[in-house]
Coordinates of C-alpha atoms in Angstrom, one line a residue:
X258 CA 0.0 0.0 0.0
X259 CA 3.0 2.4 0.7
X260 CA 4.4 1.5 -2.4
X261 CA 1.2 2.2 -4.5
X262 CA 0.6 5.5 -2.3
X263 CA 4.3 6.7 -3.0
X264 CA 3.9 5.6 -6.9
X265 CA 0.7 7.8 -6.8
X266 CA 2.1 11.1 -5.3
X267 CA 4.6 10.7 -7.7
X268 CA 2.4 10.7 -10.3
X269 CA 0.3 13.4 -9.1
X270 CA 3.4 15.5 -8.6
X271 CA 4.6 15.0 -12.0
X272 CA 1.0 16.1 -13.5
X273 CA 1.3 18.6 -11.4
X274 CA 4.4 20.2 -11.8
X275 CA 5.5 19.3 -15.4
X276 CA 9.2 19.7 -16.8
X277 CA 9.9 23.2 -18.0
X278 CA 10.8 23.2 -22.1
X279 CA 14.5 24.2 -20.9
X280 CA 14.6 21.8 -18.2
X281 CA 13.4 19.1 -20.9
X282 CA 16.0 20.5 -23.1
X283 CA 19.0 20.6 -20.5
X284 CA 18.2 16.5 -19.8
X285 CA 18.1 15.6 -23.5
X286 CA 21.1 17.3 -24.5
X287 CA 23.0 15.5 -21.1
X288 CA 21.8 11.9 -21.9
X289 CA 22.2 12.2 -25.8
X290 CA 25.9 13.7 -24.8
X291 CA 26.3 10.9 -21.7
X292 CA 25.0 8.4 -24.2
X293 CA 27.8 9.6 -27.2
X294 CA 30.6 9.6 -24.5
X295 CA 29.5 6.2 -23.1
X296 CA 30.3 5.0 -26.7
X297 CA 32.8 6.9 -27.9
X298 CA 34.8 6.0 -24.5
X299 CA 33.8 2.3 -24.4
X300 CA 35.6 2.0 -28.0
X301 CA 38.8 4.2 -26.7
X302 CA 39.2 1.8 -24.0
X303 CA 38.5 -1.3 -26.0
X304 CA 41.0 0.2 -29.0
X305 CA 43.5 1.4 -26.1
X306 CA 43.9 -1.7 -24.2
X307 CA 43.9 -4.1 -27.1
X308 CA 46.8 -1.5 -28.9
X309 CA 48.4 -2.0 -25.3
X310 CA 48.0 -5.9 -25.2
X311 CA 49.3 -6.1 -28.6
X312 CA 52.5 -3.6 -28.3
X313 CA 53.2 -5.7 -24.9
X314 CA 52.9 -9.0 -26.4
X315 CA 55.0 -7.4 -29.6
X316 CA 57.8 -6.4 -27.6
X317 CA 58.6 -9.0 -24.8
X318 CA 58.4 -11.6 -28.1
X319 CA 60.5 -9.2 -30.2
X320 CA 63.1 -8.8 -27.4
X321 CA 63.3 -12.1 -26.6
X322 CA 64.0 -13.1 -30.6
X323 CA 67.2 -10.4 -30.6
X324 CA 68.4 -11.8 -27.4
X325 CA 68.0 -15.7 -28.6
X326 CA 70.4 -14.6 -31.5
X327 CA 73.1 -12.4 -29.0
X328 CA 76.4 -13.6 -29.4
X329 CA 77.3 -13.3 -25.8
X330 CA 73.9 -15.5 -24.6
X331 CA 75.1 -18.5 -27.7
X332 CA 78.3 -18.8 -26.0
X333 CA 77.4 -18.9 -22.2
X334 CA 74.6 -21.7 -23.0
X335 CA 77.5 -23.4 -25.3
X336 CA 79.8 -23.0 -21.7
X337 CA 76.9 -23.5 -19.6
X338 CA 77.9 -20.7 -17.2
X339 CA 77.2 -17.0 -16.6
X340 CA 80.0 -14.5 -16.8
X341 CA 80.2 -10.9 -15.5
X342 CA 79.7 -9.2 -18.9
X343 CA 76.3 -11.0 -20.0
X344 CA 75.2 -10.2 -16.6
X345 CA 76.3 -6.9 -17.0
X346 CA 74.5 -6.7 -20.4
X347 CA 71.6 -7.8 -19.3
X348 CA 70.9 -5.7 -16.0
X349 CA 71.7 -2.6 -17.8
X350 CA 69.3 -3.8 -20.6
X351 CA 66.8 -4.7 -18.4
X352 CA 66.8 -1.2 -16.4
X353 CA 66.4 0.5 -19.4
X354 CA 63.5 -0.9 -20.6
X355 CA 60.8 0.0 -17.8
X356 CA 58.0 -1.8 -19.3
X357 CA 59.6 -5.5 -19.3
X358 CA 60.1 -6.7 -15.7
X359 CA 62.3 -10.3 -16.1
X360 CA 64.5 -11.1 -18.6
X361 CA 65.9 -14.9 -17.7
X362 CA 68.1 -17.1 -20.1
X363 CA 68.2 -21.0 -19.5
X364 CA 69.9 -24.1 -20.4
X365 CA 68.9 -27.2 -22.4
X366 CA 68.9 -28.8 -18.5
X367 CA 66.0 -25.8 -17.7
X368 CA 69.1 -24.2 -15.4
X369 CA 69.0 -20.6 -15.0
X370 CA 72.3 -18.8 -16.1
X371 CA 70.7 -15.3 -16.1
X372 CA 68.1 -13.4 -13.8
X373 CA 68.2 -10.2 -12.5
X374 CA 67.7 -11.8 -8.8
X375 CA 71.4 -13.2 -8.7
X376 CA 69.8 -15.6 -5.9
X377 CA 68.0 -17.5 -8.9
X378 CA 70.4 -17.8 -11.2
X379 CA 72.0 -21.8 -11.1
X380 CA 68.5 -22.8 -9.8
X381 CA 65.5 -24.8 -11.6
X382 CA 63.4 -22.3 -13.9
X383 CA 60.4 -22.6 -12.7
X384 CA 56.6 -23.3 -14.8
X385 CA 55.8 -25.6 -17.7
X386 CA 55.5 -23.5 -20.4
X387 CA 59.3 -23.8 -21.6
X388 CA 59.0 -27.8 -23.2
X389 CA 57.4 -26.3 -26.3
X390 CA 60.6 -24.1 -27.0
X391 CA 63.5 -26.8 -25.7
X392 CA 61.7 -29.0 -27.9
X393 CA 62.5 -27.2 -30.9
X394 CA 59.2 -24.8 -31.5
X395 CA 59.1 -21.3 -32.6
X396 CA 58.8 -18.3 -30.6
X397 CA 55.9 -17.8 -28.3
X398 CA 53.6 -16.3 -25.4
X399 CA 52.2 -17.7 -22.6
X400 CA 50.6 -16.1 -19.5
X401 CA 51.6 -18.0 -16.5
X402 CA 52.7 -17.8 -13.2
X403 CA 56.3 -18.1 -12.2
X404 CA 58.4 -17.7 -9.7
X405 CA 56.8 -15.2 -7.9
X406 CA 54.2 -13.3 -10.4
X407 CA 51.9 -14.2 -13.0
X408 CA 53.2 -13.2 -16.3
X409 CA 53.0 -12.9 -19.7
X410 CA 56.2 -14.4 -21.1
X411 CA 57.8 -14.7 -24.3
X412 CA 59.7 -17.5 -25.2
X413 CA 62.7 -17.9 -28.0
X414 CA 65.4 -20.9 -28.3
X415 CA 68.9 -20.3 -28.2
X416 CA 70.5 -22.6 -31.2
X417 CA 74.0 -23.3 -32.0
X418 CA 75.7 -23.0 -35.4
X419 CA 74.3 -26.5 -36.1
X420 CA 70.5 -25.2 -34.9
X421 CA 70.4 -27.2 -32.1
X422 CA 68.6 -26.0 -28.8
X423 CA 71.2 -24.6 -26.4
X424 CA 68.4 -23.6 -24.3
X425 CA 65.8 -20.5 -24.7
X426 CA 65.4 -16.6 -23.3
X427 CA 62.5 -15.5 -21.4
X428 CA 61.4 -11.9 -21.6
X429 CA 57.9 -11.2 -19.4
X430 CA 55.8 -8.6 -18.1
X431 CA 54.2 -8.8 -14.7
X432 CA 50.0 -9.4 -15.5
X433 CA 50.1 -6.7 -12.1
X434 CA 52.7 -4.1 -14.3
X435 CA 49.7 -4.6 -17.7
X436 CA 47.2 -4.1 -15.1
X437 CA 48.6 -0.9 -13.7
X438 CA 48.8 0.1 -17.1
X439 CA 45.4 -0.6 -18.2
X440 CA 44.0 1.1 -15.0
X441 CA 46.0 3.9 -15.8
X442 CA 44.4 3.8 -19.4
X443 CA 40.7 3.5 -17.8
X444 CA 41.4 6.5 -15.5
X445 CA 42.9 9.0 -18.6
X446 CA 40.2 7.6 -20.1
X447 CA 37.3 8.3 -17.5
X448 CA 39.0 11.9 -16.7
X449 CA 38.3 12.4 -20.0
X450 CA 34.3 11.5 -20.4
X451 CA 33.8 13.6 -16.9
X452 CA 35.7 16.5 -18.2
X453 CA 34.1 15.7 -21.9
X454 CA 31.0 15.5 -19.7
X455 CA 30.7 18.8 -17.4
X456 CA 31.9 20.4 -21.1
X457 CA 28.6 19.3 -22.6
X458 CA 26.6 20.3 -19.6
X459 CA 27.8 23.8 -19.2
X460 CA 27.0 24.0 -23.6
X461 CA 23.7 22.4 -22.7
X462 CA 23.1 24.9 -20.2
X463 CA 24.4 28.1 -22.3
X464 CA 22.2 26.7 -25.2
X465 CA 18.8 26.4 -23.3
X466 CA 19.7 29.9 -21.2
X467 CA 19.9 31.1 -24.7
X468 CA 16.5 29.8 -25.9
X469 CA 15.0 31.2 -22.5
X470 CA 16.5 35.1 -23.2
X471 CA 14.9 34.8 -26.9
X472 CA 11.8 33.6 -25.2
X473 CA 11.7 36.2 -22.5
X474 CA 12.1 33.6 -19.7
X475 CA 8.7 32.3 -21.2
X476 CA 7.9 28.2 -22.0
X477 CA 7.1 27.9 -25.6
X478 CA 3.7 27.2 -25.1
X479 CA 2.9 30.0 -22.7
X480 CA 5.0 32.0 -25.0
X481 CA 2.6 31.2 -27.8
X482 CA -0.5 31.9 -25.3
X483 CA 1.3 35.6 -24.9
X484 CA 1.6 36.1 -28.5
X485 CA -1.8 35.3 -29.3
X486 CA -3.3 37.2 -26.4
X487 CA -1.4 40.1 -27.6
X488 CA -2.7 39.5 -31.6
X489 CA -6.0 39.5 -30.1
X490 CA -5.8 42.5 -28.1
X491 CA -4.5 44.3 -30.9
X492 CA -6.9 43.1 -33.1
X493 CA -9.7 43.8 -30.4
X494 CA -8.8 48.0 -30.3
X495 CA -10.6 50.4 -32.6
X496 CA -7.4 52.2 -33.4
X497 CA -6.1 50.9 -36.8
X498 CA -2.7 49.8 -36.3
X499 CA 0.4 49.0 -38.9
X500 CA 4.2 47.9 -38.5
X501 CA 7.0 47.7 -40.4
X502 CA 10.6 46.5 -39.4
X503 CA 13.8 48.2 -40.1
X504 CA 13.7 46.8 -43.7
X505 CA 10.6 48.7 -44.5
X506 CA 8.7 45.1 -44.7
X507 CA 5.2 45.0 -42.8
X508 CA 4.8 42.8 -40.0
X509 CA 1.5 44.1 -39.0
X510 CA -1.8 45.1 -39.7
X511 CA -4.7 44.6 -37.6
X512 CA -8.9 44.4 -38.7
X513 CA -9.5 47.9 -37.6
X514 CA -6.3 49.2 -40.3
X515 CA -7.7 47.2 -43.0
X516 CA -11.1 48.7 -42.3
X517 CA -10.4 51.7 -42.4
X518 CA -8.0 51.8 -45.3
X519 CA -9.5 49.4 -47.7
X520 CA -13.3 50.7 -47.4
X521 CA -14.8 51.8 -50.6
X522 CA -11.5 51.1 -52.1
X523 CA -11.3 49.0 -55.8
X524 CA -7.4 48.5 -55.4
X525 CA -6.1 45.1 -53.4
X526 CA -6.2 45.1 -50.3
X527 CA -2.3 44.2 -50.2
X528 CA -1.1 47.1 -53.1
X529 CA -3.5 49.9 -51.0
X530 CA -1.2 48.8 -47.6
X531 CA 2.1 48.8 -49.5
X532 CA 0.9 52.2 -51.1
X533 CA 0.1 53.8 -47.4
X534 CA 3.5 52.2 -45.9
X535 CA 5.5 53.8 -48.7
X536 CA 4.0 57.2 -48.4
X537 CA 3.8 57.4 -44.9
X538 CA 5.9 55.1 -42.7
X539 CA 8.8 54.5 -45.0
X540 CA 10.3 58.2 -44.4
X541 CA 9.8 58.0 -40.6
X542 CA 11.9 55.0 -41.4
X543 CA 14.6 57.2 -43.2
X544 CA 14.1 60.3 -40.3
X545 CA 13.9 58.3 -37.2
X546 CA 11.3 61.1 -36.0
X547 CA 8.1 60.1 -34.7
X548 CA 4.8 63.1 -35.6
X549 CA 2.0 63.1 -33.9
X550 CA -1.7 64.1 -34.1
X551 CA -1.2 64.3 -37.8
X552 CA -4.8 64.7 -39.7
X553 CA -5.4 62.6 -42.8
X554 CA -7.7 61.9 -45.6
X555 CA -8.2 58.8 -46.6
X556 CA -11.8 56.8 -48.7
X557 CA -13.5 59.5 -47.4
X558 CA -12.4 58.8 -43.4
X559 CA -11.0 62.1 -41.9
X560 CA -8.3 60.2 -39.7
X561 CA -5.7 61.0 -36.9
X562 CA -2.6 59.2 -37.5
X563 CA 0.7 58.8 -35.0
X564 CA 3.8 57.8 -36.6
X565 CA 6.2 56.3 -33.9
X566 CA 9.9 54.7 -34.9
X567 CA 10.8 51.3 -32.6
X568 CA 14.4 52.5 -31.0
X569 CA 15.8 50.6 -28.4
X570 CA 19.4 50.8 -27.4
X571 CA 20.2 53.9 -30.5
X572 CA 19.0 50.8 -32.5
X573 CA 16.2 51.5 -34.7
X574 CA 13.7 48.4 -35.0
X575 CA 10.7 49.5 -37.2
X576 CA 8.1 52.2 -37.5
X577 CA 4.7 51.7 -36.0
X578 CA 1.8 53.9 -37.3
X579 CA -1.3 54.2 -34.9
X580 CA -4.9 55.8 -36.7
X581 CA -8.1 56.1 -35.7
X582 CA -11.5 57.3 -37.3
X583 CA -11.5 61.3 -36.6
X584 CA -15.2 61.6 -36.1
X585 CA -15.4 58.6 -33.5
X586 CA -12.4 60.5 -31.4
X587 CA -14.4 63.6 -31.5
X588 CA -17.8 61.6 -30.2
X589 CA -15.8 60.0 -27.5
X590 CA -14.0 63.5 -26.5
X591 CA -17.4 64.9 -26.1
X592 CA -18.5 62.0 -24.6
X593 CA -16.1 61.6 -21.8
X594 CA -16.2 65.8 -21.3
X595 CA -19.8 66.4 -21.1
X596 CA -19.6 68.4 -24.0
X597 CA -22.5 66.4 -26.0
X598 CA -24.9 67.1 -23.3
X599 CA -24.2 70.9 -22.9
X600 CA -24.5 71.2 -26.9
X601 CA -27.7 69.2 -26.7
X602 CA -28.9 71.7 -24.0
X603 CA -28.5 74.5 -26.3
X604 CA -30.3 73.2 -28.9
X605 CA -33.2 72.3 -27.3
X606 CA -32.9 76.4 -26.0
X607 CA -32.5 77.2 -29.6
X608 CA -35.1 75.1 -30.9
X609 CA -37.8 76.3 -28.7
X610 CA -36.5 80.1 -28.9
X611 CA -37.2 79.5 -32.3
X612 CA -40.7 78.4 -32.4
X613 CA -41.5 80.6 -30.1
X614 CA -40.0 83.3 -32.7
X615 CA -42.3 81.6 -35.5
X616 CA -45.1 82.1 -32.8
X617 CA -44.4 85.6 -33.0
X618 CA -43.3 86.4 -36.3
X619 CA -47.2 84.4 -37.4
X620 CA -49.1 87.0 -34.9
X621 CA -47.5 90.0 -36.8
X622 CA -48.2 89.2 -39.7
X623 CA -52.1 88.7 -39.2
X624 CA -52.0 91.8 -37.4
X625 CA -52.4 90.6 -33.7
X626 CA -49.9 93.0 -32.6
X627 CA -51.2 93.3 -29.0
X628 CA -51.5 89.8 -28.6
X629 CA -48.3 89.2 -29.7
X630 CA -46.8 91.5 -27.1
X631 CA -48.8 89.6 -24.6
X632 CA -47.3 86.2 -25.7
X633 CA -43.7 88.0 -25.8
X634 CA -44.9 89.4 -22.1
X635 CA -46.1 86.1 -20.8
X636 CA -43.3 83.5 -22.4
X637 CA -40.5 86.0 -20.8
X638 CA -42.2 85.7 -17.2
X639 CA -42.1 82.2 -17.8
X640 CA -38.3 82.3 -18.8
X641 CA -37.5 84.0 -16.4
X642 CA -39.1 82.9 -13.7
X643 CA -37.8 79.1 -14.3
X644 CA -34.2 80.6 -15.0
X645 CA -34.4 82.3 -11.5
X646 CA -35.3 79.6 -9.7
X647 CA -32.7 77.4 -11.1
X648 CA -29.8 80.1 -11.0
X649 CA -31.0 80.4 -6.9
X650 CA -30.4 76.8 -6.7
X651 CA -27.6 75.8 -8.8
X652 CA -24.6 78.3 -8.6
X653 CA -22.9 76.0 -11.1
X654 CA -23.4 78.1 -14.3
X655 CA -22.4 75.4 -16.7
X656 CA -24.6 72.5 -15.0
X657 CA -27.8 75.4 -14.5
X658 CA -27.2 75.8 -18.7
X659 CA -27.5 72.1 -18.8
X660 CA -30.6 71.6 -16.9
X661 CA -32.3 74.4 -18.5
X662 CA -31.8 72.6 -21.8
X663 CA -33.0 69.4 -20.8
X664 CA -35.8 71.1 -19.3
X665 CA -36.3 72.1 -22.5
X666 CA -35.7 69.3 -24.8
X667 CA -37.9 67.5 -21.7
X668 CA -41.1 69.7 -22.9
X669 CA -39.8 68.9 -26.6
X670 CA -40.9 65.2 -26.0
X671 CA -43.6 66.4 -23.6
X672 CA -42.1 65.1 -20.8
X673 CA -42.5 66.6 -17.2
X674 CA -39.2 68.0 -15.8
X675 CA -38.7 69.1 -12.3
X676 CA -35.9 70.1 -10.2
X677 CA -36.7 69.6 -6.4
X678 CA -37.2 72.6 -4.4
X679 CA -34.9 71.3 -1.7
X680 CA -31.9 71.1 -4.7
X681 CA -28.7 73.0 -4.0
X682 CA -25.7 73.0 -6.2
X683 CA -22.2 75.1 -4.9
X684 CA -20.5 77.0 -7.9
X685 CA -17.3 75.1 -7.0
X686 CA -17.3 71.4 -5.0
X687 CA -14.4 69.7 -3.8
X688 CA -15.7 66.5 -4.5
X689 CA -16.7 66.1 -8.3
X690 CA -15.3 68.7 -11.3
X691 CA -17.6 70.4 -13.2
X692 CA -16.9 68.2 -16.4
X693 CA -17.7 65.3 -14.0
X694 CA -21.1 66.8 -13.0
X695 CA -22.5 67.2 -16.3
X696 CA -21.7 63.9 -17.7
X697 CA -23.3 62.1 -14.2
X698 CA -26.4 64.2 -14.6
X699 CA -26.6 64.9 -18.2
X700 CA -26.0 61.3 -19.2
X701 CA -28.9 60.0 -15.8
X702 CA -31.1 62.8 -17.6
X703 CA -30.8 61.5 -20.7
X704 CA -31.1 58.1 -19.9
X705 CA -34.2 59.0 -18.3
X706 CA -35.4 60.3 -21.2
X707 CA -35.1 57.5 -23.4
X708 CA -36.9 55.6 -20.7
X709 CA -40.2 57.7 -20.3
X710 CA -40.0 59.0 -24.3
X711 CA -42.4 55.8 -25.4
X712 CA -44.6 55.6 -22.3
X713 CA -48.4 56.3 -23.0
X714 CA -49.2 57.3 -18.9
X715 CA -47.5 59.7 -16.7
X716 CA -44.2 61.0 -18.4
X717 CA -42.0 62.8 -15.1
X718 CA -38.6 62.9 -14.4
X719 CA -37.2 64.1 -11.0
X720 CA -33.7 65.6 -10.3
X721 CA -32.9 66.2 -7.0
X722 CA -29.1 67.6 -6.3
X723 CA -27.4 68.6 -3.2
X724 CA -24.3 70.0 -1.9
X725 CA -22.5 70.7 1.6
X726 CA -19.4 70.4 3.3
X727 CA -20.2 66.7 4.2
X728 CA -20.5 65.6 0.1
X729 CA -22.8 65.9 -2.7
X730 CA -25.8 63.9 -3.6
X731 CA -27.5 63.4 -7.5
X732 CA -30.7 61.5 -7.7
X733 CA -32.5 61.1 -10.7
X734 CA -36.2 59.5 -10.6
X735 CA -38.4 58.5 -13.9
X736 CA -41.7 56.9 -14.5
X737 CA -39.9 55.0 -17.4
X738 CA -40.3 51.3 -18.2
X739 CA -38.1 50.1 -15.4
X740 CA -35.6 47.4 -15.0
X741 CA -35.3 44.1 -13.2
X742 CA -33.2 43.1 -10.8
X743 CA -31.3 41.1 -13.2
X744 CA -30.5 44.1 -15.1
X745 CA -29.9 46.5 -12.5
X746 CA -26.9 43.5 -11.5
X747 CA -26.0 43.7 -15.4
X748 CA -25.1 47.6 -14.7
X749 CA -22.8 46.8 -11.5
X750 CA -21.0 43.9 -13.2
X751 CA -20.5 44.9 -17.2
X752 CA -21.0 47.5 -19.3
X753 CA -24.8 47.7 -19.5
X754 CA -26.8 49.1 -22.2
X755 CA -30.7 48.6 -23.3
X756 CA -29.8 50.8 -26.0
X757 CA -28.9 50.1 -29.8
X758 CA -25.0 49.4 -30.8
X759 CA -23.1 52.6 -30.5
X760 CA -25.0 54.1 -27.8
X761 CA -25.3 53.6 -24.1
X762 CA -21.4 54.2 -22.9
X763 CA -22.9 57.4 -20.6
X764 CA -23.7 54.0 -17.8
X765 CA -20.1 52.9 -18.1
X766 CA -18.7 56.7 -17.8
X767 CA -20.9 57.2 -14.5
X768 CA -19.4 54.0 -13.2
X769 CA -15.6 55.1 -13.8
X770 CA -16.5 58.2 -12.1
X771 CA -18.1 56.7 -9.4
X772 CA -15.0 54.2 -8.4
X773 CA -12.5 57.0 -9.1
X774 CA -14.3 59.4 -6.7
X775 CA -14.5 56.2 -4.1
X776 CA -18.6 57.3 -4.7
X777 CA -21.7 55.1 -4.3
X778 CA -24.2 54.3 -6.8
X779 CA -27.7 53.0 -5.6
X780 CA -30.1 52.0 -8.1
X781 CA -34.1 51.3 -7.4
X782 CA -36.4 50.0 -10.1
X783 CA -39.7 48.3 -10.7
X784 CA -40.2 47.2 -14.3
X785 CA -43.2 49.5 -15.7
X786 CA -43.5 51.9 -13.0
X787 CA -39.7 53.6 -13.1
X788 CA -36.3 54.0 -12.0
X789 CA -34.3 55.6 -9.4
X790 CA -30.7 56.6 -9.2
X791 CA -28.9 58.1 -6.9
X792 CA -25.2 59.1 -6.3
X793 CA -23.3 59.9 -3.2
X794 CA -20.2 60.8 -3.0
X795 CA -18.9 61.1 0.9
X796 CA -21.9 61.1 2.2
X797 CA -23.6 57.3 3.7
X798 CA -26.8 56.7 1.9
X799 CA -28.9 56.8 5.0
X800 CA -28.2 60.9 5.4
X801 CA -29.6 61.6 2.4
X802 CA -32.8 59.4 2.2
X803 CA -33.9 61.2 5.4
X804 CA -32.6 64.3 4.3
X805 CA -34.8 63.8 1.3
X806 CA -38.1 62.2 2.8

């Protein structure tokens, strides 16, 4: 069970944590290089030890031919002694030659009558491998053990003039002295692989640390997710957006480019983008400047274009051009500033001024002078008597224009607008800007508008504002269609619209003020009986409701 429990976790663990593609790289390159060396050194040993074997084997044989043939060994196995010049001979030959331990010379009787140990010499040689050469054979080896060592021994008969067998000479090597040597060969050997070895880790390492800089420290695949997140976010903006790199070719051209460039177009779509890189990005290319804010016509698209060159490090890498529709910028400016509303408010002014002129201009020319100085008379009271009350409430010039406006546009659509009598606005609050202001309540006005425009009962729309020292409070209330409470969620969670495509960002603007001004947003709504919002900003909820009841 332990075993099974351990085999699991492992498991698990792998799943888990998987092998990074550099870590996967760094263990392939070390077993395919382990796995070469293994070869590679395998053979060197092999090929080294045999070549060793085979030079041994060649040289105790060939020495002990040459010495079968010396003079001076043919006449001491002729006398059957040793004298002080062979041994002489001998020792100093023997010393010389480091790699051949023993060097012995017998008689026909297997007497010694040479050995370096001077104690051995006179005495029986000793092993049977020497009957093959006193019986007459050619030159061999033999590994055997002798007096004192195994050894790998060479024999070769001494012969007389005749070529009779005067006895033989022994050259050997200890099997201890050819193991030493091949232990030396295995060690070189193995200092090689592990040196051969932490060479080919530290290149494995370099390589894949090379591979992980070009990758930005990213795994492939998560490299790949970040390259087609970033396609898709650059494909997902409304600004049309091409590249080029430092050889002038393009490397990019998002939906929103193509769009904008290729609509209404008869040319390619490929020949109109090389056209509009050669004209336009290929000498920011040449300058290394980037212009901004330039203003362009293009298919009948009034654009603004940004031309930005890619230096990093005095290195120039591209030119990136950034464009966008000129009459969608100048919505959204208005948009975001409140500007929309405050135009709309002086239309609506203008439009009524105007029929109210026609009104006028119609009683003068039938004749009804007097009664068109009465209507002059009575819509001026009227002006000015709604104007007063709203300048004694709001002190905020620009956000008094914009009611009066809606007020009128309200009457426009025949909708009933009021300002409560308890509303009080500052000229100046620390709390929202002015520009803020009129895109809360001109965009909440307007909204309720659109939601009262289409009923067939009671059309009213409420605004209620109020300012202190402790905060400011909006509320807007409409006898529009309503929402439900899965729409009024929908508001506090995306970006909510029951409009058409193209409208409804006011909701979304309201909400960015809100969250930037740490403000609350409550929203009441029955569907078919009407909405309520209302805005606080420093101030708890609770003051204001009683305030307001």
């Amino acid at each position: 069970m332990k075993k099974e429990h351990y085999i699991k976790e492992l498991l698990t663990y792998k799943i888990k944590h998987p092998l990074s593609i550099m870590n996967k790289i760094l263990i392939t390159h070390i077993s395919l290089i382990i796995f070469i060396l293994l070869i590679v050194s395998t053979y060197m040993i092999t090929n080294e030890l045999q070549t060793l074997d085979h030079n041994i084997k060649d040289k105790i044989l060939s020495l002990s031919n040459i010495l079968s043939k010396d003079t001076r060994i043919v006449n001491a196995l002729e006398e059957n002694k040793d004298s002080k010049s062979l041994n002489k001979y001998l020792d100093e030959l023997h010393s010389e030659n480091i790699d051949i331990d023993l060097i012995v010379v017998v008689n026909k009787e297997e007497k010694r009558i040479y050995h370096p140990d001077k104690e051995k010499i006179g005495k029986e040689f000793s092993g049977n491998d020497d009957q093959k050469i006193l019986a007459g054979s050619l030159p061999y080896v033999t590994d055997g053990k002798g007096s004192a060592h195994y050894q790998r021994r060479a024999f070769s008969s001494v012969r007389d003039k005749d070529g009779n067998v005067l006895g033989f000479v022994m050259v050997s090597a200890y099997l201890s002295t050819i193991n030493n040597l091949h232990q030396h060969i295995i060690l070189n050997c193995f200092i090689l692989f592990i040196v051969s070895l932490l060479g080919g880790i530290l290149f494995s390492y370099l390589v894949s640390q090379n591979i992980k800089n070009t990758l930005l420290g990213h795994e492939p695949d998560k490299f790949i997710k970040l390259y087609l997140q970033k396609e898709e976010v650059l494909e997902s903006l409304e600004e049309g957006i091409i590249a080029i790199d430092q050889t002038g070719k393009c490397i990019f051209v998002n939906k929103p480019a193509k769009k904008m460039l290729v609509n209404h177009s008869y040319q390619e779509e490929e020949q109109i983008i090389t056209n509009f890189i050669n004209r336009h990005l290929l000498p920011v290319l040449s300058s290394k400047k980037a212009e901004y804010n330039l203003m362009l016509n293009m298919n009948d698209i009034s654009i603004i274009m940004n031309k930005i060159p890619i230096i990093e490090n005095n290195q120039l890498f591209g030119v990136v051009t950034l464009f966008r529709d000129k009459t969608e910028v100048t919505q959204l400016a208005e948009e975001l500033t409140g500007v929309n509303h405050i135009m709309s408010a002086l239309r609506a002014n203008t439009h009524e001024h105007i029929n109210k002129l026609h009104v006028i201009l119609g009683l003068l020319q039938i004749g009804e002078t007097k009664m068109a100085m009465d209507y002059i008379s009575n819509e001026s009271a009227k002006v000015e008597d709604g104007y007063y009350k709203i300048i004694q409430k709001i002190k905020n010039t620009t956000i008094a224009a914009l009611i009066l406006g809606k007020i009128s546009r309200a009457n426009e659509l025949n909708i009933h607008m009021k300002i409560q009598k308890e509303s009080f606005l500052d000229a100046n609050t620390p709390y929202l800007s002015t520009n803020d202001l009129v895109t809360i309540i001109g965009n909440l006005i307007e909204n309720a508008m659109d939601a009262v425009k289409d009923c067939e009962d009671v059309k009213e729309i409420n605004l209620f504002l109020q300012s202190n020292e402790e905060g400011i409070t909006i509320v807007v209330d409409d006898t529009g269609i309503g929402m439900s409470k899965e729409q009024i969620e929908l508001i506090y969670t995306t970006n909510f619209t029951t409009k058409e495509k193209g409208h409804g960002i006011g909701l979304k603007l309201i909400k960015n003020i809100v969250e930037r001004c740490d403000g609350i947003i409550e929203i009441e709504s029955e569907p078919h009986i009407g909405t309520s919002f209302t805005i606080i900003f420093n101030r708890k909820p609770r003051t204001y409701m009683e305030e307001f009841q």
